[in-house]
Coordinates of C-alpha atoms in Angstrom, one line a residue:
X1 CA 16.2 33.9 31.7
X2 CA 13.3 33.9 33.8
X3 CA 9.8 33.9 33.1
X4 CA 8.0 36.8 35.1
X5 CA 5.4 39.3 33.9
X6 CA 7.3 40.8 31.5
X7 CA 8.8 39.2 28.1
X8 CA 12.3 38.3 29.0
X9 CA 15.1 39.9 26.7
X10 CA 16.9 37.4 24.1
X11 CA 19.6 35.7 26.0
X12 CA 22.9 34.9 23.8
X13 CA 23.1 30.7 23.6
X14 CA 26.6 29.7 23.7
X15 CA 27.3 25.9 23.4
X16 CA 30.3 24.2 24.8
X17 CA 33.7 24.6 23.2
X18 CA 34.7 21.3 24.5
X19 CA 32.8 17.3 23.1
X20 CA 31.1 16.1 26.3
X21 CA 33.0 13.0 25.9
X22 CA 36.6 13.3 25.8
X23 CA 36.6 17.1 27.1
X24 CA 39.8 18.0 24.3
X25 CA 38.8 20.7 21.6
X26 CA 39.8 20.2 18.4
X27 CA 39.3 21.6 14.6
X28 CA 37.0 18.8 13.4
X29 CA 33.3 19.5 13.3
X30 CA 31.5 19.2 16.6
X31 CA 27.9 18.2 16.8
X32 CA 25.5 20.3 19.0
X33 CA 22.6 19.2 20.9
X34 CA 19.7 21.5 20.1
X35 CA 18.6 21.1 23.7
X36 CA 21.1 21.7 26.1
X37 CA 24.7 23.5 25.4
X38 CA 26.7 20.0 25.2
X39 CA 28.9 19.1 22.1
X40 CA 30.0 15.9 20.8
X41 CA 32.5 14.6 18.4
X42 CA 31.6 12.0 15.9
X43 CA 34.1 9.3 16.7
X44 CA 33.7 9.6 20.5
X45 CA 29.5 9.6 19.6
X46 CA 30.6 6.0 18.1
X47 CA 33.3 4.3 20.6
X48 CA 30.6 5.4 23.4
X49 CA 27.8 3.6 21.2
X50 CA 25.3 6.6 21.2
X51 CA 25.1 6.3 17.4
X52 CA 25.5 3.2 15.3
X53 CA 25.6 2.5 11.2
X54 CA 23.3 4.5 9.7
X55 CA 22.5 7.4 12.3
X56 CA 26.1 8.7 12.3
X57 CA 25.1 10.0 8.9
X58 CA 22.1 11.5 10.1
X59 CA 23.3 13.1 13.5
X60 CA 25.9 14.7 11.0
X61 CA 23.0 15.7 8.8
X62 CA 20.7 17.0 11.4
X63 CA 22.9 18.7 14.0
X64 CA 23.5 21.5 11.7
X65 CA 20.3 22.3 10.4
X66 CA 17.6 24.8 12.0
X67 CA 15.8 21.6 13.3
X68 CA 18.8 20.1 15.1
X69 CA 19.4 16.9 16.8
X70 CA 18.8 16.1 20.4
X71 CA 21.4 14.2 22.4
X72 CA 21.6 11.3 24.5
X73 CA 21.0 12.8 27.6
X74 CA 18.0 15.3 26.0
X75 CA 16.6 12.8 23.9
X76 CA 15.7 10.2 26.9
X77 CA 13.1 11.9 28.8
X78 CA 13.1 9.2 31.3
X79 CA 16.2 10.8 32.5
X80 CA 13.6 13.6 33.7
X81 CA 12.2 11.6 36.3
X82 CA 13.2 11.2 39.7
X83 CA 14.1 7.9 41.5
X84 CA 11.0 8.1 43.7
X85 CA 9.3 8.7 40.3
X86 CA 10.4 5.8 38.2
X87 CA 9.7 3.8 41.1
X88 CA 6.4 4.2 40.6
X89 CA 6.6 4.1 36.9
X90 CA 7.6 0.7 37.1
X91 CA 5.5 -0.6 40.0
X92 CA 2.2 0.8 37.7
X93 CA 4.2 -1.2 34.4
X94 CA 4.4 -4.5 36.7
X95 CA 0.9 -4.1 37.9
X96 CA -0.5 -4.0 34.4
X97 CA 1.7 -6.8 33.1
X98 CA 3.8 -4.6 30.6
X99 CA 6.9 -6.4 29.6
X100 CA 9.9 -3.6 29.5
X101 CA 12.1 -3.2 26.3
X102 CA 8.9 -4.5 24.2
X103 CA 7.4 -3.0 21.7
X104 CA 3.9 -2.4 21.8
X105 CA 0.2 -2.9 19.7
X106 CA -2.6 -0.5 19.3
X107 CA -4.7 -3.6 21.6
X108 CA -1.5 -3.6 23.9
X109 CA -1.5 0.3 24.4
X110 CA -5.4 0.2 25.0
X111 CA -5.3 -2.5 27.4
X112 CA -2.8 -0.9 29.7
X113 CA -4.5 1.8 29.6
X114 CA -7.7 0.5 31.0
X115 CA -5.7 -1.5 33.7
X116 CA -3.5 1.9 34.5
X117 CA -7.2 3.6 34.9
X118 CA -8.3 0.9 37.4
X119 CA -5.4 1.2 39.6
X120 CA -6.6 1.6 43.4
X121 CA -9.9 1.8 41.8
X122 CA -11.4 -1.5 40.3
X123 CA -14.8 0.0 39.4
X124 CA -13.2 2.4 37.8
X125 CA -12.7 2.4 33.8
X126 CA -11.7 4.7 31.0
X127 CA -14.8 6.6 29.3
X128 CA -15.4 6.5 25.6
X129 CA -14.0 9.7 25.3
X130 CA -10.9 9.1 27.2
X131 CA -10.3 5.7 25.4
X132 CA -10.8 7.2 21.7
X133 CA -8.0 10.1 23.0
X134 CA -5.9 7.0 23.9
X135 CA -6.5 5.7 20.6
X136 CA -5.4 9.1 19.1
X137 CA -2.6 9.1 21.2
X138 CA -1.2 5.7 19.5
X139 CA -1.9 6.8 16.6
X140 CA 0.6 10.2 17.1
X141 CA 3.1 7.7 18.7
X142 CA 2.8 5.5 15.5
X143 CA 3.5 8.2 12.7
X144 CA 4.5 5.5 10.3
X145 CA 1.7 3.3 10.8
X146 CA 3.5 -0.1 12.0
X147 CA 0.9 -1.1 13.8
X148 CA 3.1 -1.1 16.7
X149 CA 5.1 1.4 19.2
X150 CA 8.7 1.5 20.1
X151 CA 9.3 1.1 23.8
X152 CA 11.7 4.1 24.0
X153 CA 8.5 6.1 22.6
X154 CA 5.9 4.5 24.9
X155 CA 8.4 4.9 27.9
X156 CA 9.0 8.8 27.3
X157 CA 5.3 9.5 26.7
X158 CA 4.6 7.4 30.1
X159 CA 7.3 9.9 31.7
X160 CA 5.4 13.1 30.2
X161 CA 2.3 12.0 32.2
X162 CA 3.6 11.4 35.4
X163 CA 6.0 15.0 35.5
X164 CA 2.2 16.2 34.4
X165 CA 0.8 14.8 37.1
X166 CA 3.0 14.5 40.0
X167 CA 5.1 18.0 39.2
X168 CA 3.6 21.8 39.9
X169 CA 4.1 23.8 36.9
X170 CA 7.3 25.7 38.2
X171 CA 8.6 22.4 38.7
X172 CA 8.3 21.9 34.7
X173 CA 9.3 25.6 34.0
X174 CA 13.1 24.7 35.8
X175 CA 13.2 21.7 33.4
X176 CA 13.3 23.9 30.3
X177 CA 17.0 24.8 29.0
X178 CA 17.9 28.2 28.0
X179 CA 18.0 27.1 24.3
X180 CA 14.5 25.6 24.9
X181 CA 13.4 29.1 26.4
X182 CA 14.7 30.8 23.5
X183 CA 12.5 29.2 21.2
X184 CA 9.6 29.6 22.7
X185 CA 10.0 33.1 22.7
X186 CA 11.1 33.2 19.3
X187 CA 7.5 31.6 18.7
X188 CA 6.2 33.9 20.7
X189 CA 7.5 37.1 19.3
X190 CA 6.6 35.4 15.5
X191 CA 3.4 34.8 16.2
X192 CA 1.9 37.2 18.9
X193 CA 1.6 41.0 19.0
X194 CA 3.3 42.8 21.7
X195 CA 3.3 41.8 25.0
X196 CA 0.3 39.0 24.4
X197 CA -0.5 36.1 22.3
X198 CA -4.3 35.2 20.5
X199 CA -5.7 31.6 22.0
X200 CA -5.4 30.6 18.6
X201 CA -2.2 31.4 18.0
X202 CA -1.4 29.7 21.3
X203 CA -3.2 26.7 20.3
X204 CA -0.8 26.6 17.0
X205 CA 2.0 27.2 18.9
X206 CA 1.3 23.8 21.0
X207 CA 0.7 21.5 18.0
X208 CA 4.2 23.5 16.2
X209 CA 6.4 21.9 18.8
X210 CA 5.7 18.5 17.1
X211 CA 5.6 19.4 13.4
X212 CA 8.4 17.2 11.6
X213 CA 10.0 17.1 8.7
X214 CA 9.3 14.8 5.8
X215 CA 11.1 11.7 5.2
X216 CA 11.4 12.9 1.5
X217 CA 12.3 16.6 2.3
X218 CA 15.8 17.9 0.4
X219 CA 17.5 18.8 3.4
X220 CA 17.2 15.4 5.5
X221 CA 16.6 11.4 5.6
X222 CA 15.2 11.8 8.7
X223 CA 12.1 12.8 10.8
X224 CA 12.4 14.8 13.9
X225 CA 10.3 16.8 16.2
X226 CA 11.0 20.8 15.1
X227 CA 10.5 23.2 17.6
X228 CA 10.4 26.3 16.9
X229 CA 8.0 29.3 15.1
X230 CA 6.8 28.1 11.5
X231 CA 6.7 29.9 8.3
X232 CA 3.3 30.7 7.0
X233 CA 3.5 28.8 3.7
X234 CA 5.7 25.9 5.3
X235 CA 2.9 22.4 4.8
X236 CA 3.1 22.7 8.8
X237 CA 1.6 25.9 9.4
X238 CA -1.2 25.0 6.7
X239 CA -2.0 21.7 8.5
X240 CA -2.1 24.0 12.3
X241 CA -4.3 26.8 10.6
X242 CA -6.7 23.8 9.9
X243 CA -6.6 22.6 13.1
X244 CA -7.2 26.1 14.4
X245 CA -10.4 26.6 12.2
X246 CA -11.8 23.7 14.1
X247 CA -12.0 25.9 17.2
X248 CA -15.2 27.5 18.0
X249 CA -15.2 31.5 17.7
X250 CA -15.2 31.9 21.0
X251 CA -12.3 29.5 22.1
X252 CA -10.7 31.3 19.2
X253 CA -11.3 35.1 20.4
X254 CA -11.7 34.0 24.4
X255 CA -8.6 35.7 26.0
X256 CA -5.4 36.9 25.0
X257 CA -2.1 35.2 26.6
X258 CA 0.6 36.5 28.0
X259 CA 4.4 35.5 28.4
X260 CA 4.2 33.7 31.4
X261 CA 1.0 31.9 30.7
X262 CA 2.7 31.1 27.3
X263 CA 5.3 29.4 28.4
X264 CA 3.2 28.0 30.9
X265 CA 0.7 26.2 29.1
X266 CA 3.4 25.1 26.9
X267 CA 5.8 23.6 28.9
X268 CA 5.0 20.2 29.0
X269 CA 4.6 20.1 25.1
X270 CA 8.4 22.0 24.9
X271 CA 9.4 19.1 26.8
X272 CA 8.0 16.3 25.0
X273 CA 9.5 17.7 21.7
X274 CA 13.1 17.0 22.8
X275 CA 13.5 13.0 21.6
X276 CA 14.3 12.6 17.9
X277 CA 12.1 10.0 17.0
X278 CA 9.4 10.8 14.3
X279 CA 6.8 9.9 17.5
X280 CA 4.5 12.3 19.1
X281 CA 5.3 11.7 22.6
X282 CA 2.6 14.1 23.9
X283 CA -0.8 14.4 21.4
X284 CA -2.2 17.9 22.2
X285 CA -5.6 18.3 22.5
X286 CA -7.5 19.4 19.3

């Protein structure tokens, strides 16, 4: 499916028929990735050590539902990165004195920060602004308020800034999956009218990639990103429409948005959705 001026036409998804693991079909349930077209069996998701105690029950929960579950390869966005990339990934984490494989605190997150903004620069330092967004940004990485970030969370949302930084957009656009694609424009469709898209409805559409579902909801134990258009009364579209009232009128009304620009301007959020941790691994702005 490309992504040219026009809106592209629904393209039919079709996972694999085969598990990713042992390549053999057979009649017992395969679990599919919501991200790319792989399938996995249960017991070979277990002898390879992908899942372990508790989250076989919750892969077989969640890979069925609307929400899905991501897979090994889709839920490690570090994967994303090139060599020459995570090269410099980890020459910037040695710099700063950030021990790998360790979790880290609010003071912790803060402090790298600062150093990662003085890099090549020693005069230069993060401005209030840009240190209260970093604050925010823990915060969306810490949904359950531990007090403290996972490493596997810290490490993807690390990744997300330098494919933002070092990567032209196109370069993004190739990274989305055609499942991904398809969501978007299901988003797309829900939300916009016609060929074009409202700024505000754009705006929702960013902060709806990272909407998740409640711990206590009925249909799942778990928490994990949702991406994907929203219903109206669903707790998620109420808490977007709020953030969308705190837009001035004019951001609001500014411009309408097409397909392309869409998808665009969305990418990078798309992307960050994919891991299954509760963690927002890329805090939209607003």
């Amino acid at each position: 499916m490309g992504c040219g001026t026009g809106l592209p036409t629904n393209a039919q998804v079709v996972s694999d028929e085969m598990c990713d693991v042992c390549e053999v079909w057979t009649a017992e349930s395969l679990f599919p990735c919501r991200v790319c077209t792989r399938v996995f069996h249960d017991g070979c998701l277990r002898r390879m050590g992908y899942i372990q105690g508790d989250s076989a029950a919750e892969v077989t929960e969640m890979a069925h539902t609307e929400t899905g579950w991501s897979c090994h390869y889709c839920n490690n966005l570090n994967l994303l990165l090139t060599e020459e990339e995570m090269y410099s990934l980890t020459e910037t984490f040695q710099q700063c004195k950030v021990i790998p494989d360790c979790s880290l605190t609010r003071e912790d997150f803060l402090r790298y920060r600062h150093q990662a903004a003085k890099r090549g620069d020693s005069d230069r330092a993060l401005s209030e602004e840009q240190e209260e967004q970093a604050a925010r940004q823990f915060a969306a990485l810490d949904p359950e308020h531990r007090g403290h970030i996972e490493w596997p969370d810290f490490l993807s949302h690390e990744s997300l800034l330098l494919l933002q930084q070092l990567r032209p957009q196109n370069s993004l656009l190739r990274l989305l999956t055609v499942k991904e694609r398809e969501r978007a424009r299901a988003t797309f469709l829900a939300w916009g009218s016609g060929s074009t898209i409202s700024e505000a409805e754009c705006h929702r559409a960013r902060h709806s990639w990272f909407h998740k579902l409640l711990p206590e909801a009925p249909s799942s134990s778990v928490s994990i990103s949702h991406v994907g258009p929203i219903a109206d009364s669903s707790p998620a579209s109420s808490s977007s429409k709020s953030q969308d009232k705190a837009l001035m009128p004019t951001e609001r009304e500014s411009r309408s948005v097409d397909w392309p620009t869409f998808l665009r301007e969305n990418v990078i959020y798309i992307l960050a959705a994919r891991p299954n941790s509760a963690a927002i691994h890329l805090k939209p702005p607003g």
